[in-house]
CSV table of C-alpha atoms and ligand atoms in Angstrom, one decimal:
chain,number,residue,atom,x,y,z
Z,56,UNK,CA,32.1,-10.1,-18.1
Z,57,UNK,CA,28.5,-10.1,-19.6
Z,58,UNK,CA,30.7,-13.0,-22.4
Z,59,UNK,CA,30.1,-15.1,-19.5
Z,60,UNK,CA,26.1,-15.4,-19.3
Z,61,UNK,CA,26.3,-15.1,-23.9
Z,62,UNK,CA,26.4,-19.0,-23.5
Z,63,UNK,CA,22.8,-18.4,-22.1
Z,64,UNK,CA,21.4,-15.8,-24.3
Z,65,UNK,CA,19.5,-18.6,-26.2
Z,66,UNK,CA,18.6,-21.0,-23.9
Z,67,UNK,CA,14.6,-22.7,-23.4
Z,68,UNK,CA,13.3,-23.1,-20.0
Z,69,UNK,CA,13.1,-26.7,-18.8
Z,70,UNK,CA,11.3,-28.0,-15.9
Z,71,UNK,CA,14.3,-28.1,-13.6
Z,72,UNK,CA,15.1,-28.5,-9.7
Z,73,UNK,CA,18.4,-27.6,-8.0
Z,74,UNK,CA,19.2,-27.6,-3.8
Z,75,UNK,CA,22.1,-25.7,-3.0
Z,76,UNK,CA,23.3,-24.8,0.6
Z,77,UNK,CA,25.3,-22.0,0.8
Z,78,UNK,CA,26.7,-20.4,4.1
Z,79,UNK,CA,27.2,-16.7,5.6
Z,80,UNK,CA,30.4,-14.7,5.9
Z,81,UNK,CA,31.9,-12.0,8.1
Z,82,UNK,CA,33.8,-9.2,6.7
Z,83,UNK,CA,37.3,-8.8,7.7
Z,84,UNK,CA,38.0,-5.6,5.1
Z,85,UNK,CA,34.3,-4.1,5.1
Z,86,UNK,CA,32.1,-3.4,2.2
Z,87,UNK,CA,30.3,-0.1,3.2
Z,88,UNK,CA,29.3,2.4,0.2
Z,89,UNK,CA,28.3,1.2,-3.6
Z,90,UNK,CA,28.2,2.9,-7.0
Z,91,UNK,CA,25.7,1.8,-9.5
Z,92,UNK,CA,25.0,-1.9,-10.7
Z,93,UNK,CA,26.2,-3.5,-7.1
Z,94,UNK,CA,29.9,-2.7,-7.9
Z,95,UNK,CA,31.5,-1.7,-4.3
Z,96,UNK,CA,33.3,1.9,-3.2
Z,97,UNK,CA,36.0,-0.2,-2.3
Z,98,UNK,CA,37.6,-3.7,-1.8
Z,99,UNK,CA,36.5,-6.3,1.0
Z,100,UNK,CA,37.7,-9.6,2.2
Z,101,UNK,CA,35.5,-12.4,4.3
Z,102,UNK,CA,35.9,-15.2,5.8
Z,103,UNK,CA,33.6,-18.2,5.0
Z,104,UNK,CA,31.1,-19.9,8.1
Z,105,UNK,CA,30.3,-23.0,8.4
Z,106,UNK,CA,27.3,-23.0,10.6
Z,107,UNK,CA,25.0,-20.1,9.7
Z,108,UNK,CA,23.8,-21.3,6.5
Z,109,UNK,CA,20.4,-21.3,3.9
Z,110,UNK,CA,19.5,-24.3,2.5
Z,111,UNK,CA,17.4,-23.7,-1.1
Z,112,UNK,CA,15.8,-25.3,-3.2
Z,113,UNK,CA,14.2,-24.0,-6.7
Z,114,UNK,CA,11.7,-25.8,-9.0
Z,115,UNK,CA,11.7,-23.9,-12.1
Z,116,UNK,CA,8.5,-24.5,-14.5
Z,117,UNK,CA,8.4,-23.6,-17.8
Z,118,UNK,CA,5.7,-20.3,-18.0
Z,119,UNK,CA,4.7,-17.7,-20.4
Z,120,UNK,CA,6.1,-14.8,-17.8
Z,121,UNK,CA,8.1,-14.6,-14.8
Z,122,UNK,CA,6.5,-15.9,-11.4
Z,123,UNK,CA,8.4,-16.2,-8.1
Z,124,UNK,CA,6.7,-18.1,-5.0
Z,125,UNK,CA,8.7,-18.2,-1.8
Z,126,UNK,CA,8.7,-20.3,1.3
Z,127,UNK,CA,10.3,-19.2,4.1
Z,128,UNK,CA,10.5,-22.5,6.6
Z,129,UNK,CA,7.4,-24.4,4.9
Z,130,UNK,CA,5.1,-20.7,4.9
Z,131,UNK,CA,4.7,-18.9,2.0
Z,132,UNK,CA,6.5,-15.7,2.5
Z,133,UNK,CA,4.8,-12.5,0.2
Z,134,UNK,CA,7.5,-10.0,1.0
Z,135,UNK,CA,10.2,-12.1,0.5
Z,136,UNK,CA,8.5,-13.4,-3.0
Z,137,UNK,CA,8.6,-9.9,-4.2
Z,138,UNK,CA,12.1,-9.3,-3.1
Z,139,UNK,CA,13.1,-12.1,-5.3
Z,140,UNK,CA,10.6,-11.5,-8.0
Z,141,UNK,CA,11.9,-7.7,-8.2
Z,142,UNK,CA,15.8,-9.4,-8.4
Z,143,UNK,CA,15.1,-11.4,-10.8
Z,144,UNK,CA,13.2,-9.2,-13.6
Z,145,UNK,CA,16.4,-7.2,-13.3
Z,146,UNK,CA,18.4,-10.5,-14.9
Z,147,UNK,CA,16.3,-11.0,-17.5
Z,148,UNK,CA,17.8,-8.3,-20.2
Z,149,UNK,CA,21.2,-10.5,-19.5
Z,150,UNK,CA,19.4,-13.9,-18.9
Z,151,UNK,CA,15.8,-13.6,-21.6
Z,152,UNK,CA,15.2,-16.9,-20.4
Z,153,UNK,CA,14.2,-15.8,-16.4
Z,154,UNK,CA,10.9,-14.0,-18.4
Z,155,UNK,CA,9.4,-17.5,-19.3
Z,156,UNK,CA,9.5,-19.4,-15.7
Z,157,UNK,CA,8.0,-19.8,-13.1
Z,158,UNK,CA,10.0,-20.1,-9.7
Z,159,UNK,CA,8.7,-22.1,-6.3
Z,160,UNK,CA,11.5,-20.9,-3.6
Z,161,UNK,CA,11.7,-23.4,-0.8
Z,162,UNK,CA,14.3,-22.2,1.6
Z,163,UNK,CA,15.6,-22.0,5.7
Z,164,UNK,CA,18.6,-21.2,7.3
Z,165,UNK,CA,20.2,-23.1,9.7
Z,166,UNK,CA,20.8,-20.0,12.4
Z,167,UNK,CA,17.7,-19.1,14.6
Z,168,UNK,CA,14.9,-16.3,12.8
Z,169,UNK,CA,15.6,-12.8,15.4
Z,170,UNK,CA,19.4,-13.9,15.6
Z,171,UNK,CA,20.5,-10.4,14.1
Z,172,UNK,CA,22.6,-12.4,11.5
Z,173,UNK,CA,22.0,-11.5,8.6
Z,174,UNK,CA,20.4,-14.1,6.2
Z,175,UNK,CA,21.0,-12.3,2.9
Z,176,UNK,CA,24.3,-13.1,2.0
Z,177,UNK,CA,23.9,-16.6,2.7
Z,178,UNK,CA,19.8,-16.8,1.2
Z,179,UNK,CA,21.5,-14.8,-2.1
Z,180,UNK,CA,24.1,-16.9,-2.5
Z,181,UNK,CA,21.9,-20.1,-2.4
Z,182,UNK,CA,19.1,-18.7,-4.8
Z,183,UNK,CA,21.9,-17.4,-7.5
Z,184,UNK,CA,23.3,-20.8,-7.2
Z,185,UNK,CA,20.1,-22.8,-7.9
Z,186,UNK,CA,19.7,-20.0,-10.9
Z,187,UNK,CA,23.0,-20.9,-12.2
Z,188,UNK,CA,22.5,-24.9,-12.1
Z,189,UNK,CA,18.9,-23.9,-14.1
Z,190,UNK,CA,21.4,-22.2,-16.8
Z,191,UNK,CA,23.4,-25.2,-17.2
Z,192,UNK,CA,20.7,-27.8,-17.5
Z,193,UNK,CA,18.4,-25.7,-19.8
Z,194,UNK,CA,22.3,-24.6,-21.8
Z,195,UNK,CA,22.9,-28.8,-22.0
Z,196,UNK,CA,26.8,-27.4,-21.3
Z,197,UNK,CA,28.8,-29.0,-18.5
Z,198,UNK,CA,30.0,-27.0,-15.9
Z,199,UNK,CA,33.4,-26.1,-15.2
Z,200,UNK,CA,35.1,-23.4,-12.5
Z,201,UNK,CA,33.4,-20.4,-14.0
Z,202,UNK,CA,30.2,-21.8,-12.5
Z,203,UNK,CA,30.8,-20.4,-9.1
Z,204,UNK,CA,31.9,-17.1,-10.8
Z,205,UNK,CA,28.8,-17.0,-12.4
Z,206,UNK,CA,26.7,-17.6,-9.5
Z,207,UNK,CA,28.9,-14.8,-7.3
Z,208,UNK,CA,28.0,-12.5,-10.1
Z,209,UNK,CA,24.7,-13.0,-10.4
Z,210,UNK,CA,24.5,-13.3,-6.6
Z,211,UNK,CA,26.3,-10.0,-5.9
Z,212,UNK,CA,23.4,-8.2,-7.9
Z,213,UNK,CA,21.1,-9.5,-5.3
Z,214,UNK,CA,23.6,-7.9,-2.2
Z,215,UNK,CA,27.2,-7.5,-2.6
Z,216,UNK,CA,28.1,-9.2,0.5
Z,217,UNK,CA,26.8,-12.5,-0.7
Z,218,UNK,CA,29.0,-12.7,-3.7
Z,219,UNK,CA,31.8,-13.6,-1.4
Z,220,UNK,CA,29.5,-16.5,-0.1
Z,221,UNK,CA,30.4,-19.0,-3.2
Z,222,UNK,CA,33.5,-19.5,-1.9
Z,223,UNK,CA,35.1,-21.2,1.4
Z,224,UNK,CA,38.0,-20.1,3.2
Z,225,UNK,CA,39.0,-16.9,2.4
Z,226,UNK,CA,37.3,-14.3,-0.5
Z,227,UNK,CA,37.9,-10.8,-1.8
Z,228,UNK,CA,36.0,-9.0,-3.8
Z,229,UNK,CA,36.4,-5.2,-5.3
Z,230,UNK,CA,39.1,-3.7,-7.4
Z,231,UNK,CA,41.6,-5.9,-5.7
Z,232,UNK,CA,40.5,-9.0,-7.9
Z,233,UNK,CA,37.2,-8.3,-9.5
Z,234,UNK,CA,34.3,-6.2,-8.9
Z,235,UNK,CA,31.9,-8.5,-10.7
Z,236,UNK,CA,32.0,-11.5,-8.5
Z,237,UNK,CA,34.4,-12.7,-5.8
Z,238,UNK,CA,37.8,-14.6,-5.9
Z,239,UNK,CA,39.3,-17.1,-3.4
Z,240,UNK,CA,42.3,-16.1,-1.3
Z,241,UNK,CA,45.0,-18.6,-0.5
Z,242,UNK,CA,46.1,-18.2,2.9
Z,243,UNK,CA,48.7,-19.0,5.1
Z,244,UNK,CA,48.0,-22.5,7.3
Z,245,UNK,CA,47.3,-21.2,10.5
Z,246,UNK,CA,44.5,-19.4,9.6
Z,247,UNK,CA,42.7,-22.8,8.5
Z,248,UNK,CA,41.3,-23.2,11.6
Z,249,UNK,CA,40.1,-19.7,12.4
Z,250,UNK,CA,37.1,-19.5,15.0
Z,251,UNK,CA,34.3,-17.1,15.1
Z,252,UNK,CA,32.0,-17.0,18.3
Z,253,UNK,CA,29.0,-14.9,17.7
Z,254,UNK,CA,27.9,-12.8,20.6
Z,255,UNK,CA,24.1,-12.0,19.6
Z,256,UNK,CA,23.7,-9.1,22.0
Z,257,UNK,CA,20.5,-8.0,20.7
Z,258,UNK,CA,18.2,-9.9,17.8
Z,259,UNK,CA,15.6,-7.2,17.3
Z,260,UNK,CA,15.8,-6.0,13.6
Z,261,UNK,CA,17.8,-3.3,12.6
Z,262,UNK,CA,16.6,0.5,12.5
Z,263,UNK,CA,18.5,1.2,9.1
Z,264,UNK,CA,19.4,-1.3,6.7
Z,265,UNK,CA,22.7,-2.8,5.2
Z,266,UNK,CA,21.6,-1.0,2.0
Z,267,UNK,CA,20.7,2.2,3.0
Z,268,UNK,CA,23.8,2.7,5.2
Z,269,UNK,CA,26.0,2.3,1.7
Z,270,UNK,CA,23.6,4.8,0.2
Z,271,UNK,CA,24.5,7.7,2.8
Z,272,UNK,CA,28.3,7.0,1.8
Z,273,UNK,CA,27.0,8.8,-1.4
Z,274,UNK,CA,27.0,12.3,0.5
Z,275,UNK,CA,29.7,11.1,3.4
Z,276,UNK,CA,31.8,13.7,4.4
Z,277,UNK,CA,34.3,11.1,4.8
Z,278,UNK,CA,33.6,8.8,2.3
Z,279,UNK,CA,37.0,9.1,-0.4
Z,280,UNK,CA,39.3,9.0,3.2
Z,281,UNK,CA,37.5,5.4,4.5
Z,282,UNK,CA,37.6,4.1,0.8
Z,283,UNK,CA,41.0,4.3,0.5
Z,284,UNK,CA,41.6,3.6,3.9
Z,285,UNK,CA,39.9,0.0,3.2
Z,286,UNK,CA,41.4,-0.3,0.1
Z,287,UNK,CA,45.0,-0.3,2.6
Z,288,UNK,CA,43.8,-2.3,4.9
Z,289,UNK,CA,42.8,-5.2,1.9
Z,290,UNK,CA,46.6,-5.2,1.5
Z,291,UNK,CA,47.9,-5.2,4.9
Z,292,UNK,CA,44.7,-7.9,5.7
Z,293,UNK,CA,46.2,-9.9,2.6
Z,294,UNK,CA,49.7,-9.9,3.7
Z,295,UNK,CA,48.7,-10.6,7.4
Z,296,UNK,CA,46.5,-13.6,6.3
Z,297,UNK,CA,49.6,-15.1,4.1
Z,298,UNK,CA,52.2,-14.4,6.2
Z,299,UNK,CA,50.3,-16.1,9.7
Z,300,UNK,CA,50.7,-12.7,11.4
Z,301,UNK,CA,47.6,-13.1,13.7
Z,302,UNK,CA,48.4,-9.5,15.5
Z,303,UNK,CA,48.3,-7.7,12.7
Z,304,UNK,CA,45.0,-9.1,11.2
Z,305,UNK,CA,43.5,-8.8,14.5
Z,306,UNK,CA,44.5,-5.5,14.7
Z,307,UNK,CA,43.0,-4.8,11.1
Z,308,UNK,CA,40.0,-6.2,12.2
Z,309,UNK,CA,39.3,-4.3,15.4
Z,310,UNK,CA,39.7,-1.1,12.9
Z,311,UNK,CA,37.6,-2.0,10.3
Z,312,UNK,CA,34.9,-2.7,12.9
Z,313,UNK,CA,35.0,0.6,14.5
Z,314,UNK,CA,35.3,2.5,11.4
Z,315,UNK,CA,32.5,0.8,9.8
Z,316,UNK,CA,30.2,1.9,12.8
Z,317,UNK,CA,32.6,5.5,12.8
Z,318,UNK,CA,31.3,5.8,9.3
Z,319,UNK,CA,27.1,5.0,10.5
Z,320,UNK,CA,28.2,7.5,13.5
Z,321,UNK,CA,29.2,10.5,11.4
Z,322,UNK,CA,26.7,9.9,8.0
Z,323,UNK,CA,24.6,12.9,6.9
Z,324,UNK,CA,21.8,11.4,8.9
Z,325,UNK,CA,23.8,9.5,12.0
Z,326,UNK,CA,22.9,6.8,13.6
Z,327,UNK,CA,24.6,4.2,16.2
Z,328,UNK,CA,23.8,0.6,15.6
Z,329,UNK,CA,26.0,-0.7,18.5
Z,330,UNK,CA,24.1,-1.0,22.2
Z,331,UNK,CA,25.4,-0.5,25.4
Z,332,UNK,CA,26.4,-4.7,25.9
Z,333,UNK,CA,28.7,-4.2,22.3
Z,334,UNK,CA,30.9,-2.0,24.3
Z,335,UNK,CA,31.2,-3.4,27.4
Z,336,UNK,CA,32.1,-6.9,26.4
Z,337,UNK,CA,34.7,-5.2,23.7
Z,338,UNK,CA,36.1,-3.6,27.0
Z,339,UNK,CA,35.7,-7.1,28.9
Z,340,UNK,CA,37.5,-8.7,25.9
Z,341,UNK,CA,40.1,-5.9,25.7
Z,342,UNK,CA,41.1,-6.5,29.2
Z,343,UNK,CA,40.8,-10.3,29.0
Z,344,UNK,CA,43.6,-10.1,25.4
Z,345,UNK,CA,46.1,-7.5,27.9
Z,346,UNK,CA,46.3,-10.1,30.9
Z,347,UNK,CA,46.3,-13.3,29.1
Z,348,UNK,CA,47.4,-12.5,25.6
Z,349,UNK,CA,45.9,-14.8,24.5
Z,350,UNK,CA,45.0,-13.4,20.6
Z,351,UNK,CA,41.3,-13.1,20.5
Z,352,UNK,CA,39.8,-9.9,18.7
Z,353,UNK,CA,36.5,-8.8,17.8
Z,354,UNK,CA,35.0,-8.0,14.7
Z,355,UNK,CA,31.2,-6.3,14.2
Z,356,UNK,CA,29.0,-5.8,10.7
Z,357,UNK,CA,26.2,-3.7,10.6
Z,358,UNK,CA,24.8,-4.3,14.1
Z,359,UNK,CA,25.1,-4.4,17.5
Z,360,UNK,CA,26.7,-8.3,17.9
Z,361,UNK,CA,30.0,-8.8,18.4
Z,362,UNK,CA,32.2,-11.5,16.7
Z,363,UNK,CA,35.1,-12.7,18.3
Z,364,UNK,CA,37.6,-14.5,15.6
Z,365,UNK,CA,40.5,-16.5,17.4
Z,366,UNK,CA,42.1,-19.4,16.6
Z,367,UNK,CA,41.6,-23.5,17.0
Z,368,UNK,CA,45.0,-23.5,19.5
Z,369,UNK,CA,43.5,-20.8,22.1
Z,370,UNK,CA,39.7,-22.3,21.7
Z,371,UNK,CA,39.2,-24.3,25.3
Z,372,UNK,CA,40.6,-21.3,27.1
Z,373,UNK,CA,38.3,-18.9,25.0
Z,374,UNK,CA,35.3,-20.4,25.9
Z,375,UNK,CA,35.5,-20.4,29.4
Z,376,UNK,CA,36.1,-16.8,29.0
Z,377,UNK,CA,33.2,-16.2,27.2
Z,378,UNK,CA,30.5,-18.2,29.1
Z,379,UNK,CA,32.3,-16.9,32.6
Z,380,UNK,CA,32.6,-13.1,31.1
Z,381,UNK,CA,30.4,-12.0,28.2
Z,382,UNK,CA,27.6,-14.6,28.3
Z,383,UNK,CA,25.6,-12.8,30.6
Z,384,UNK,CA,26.0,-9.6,28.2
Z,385,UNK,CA,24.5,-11.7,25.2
Z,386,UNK,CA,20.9,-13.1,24.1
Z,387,UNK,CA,23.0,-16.7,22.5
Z,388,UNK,CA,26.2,-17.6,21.4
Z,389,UNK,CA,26.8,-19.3,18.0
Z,390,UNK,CA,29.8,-20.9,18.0
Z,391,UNK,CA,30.8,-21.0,14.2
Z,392,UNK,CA,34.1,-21.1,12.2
Z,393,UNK,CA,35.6,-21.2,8.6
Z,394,UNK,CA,33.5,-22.8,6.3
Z,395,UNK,CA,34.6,-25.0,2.9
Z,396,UNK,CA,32.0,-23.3,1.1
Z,397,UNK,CA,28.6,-24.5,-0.7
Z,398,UNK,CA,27.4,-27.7,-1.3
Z,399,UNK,CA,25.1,-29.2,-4.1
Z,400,UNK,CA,22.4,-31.1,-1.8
J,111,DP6,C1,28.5,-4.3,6.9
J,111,DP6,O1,25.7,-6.9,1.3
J,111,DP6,O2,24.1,-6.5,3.1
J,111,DP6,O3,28.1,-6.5,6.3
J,111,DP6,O4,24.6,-5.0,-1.2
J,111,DP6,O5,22.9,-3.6,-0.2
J,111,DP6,O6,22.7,-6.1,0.0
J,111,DP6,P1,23.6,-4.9,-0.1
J,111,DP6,O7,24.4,-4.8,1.3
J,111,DP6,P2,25.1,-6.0,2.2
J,111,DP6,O8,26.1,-5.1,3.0
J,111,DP6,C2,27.0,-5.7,3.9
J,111,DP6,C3,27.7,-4.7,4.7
J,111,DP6,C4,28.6,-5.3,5.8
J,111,DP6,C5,30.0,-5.4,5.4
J,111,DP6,C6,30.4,-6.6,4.5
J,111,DP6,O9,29.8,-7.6,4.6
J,111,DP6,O10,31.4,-6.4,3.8
């Protein structure tokens, strides 16, 4: 894989600008324990948003060593600056020419600050693909397809989840196509229309990361048992997704969420991320799926909001269920669904 960034062993910095928007992505299959170098325990498939998206944009200058300003909404943002600056100093032994420039980060997201979502997948994915114009220009090459490989690998090494970012529709990522850097799924028609509603039950931040959860999969008593359980679902989330079989991936989904959060409950050091409102509007949407049938099914990552995935033909009668019925438990609704993926602004 490294043959891919050889092209850009050599390469000069130039003065160079790039704007890339790049969107979030929910889990279907969840990513949840790592081993070294950002390559996950186990396979995980998302589905692209369209709504909850960063917009960056880099100016690299040419510099004797590696400098990293970021601006988070116009403000200069110190802590994120060193998050990036740290990220990047790990590229350099694969990519010598990151030591000689000087980065000014201009970046915001299109989803309110305190919304719970996260911004990482979607801010790593826009950075690594500003990064991966850079390469190009400075390497005089033209791009082809490998370009967005390139950016999921170098985006992944900033948090695995946003590897699956460079993508629309559908992604996997993991031993099922490539650990390095994710791959687009074809799926069947009816799921090109899927929505997700976004039930932000609480936006206060989170009492343990996304990336110290995967680290107490290291000691997790259960840890080989949800691994390969994941791995199964992958393929039975795969064959649901190309067959149309919306029960089934519901079903999948509904599973993965509860034994992502089963994993958090039982971890050498437990802790519950989901609130009192996360389980009563999964009862309230429970109830709501057995009278009407009407397939809706929820979905959660690391956190206490709920996201309820359904598709384009059920939407009108969805929404009145969710402003009469789980409004009230929620902070703001986003309404968001399957995204095409990032654009070059
Ligand atoms: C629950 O990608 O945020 O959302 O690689 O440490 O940055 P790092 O973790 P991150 O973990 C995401 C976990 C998840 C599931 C998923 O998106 O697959």
């Amino acid at each position: 894989m490294t043959s891919f960034f050889d092209k850009f062993v050599k390469i000069n910095a130039q003065e160079f600008t790039s704007k890339w928007m790049a969107p979030s992505n929910i889990a279907f299959v969840k990513y949840w324990g790592k081993r070294e170098n950002q390559i996950p325990a186990n396979s995980s498939l998302s589905m692209t948003l369209s709504e909850c998206r960063t917009i960056t944009q880099t100016h690299f200058i040419p510099s004797d060593h590696l400098k990293v300003e970021l601006f988070l909404d116009g403000k200069e943002n110190p802590a994120f600056s060193k998050k990036i600056f740290n990220y990047v100093e790990k590229l350099i032994p694969l990519l010598p020419v990151l030591s000689k420039v000087h980065l000014k980060i201009e970046t915001s997201n299109t989803f309110p600050h305190g919304t719970g979502i996260a911004s990482s997948a979607s801010g790593m994915a826009a950075i690594a693909l500003t990064m991966t114009d850079f390469l190009y220009h400075c390497s005089g090459l033209s791009k082809t397809l490998d370009f967005y490989k390139e950016a999921s690998f170098l985006a992944r090494l900033g948090s695995g989840s946003a590897c699956r970012s460079l993508f629309g529709g559908f992604t996997t990522w993991g031993e099922y196509s490539s650990n390095e850097f994710a791959t687009p799924l074809e799926v069947h028609e009816s799921f090109k229309n899927l929505n997700d509603s976004i039930l932000v039950v609480s936006s206060e931040e989170k009492k343990v990361s996304s990336t110290s959860g995967h680290g107490l999969m290291n000691d997790h008593f259960y840890a080989e048992r949800r691994f390969t359980q994941a791995n199964f679902n992958l393929n039975r989330c795969v064959s649901a997704l190309q067959s149309g079989d919306m029960d089934l991936l519901g079903s999948i989904l509904e599973s993965e969420a509860l034994s992502l959060h089963a994993m958090m409950l039982t971890s050498p050091s437990p802790y519950i991320l989901l609130l009192p409102n996360t389980l009563k509007a999964i009862e309230i949407l429970l109830q709501f799926r057995r009278d009407t049938k009407i397939p809706v099914y929820f979905t959660l990552d690391a956190g206490p909001n709920l996201h309820l995935i359904y598709p384009e033909s059920d939407k009108k009668n969805v929404l009145t269920f969710i402003n009469s019925e789980l409004s009230h438990l929620s902070e703001m609704i986003i309404h968001d669904r399957l995204g095409d993926g990032p654009v070059l602004c």
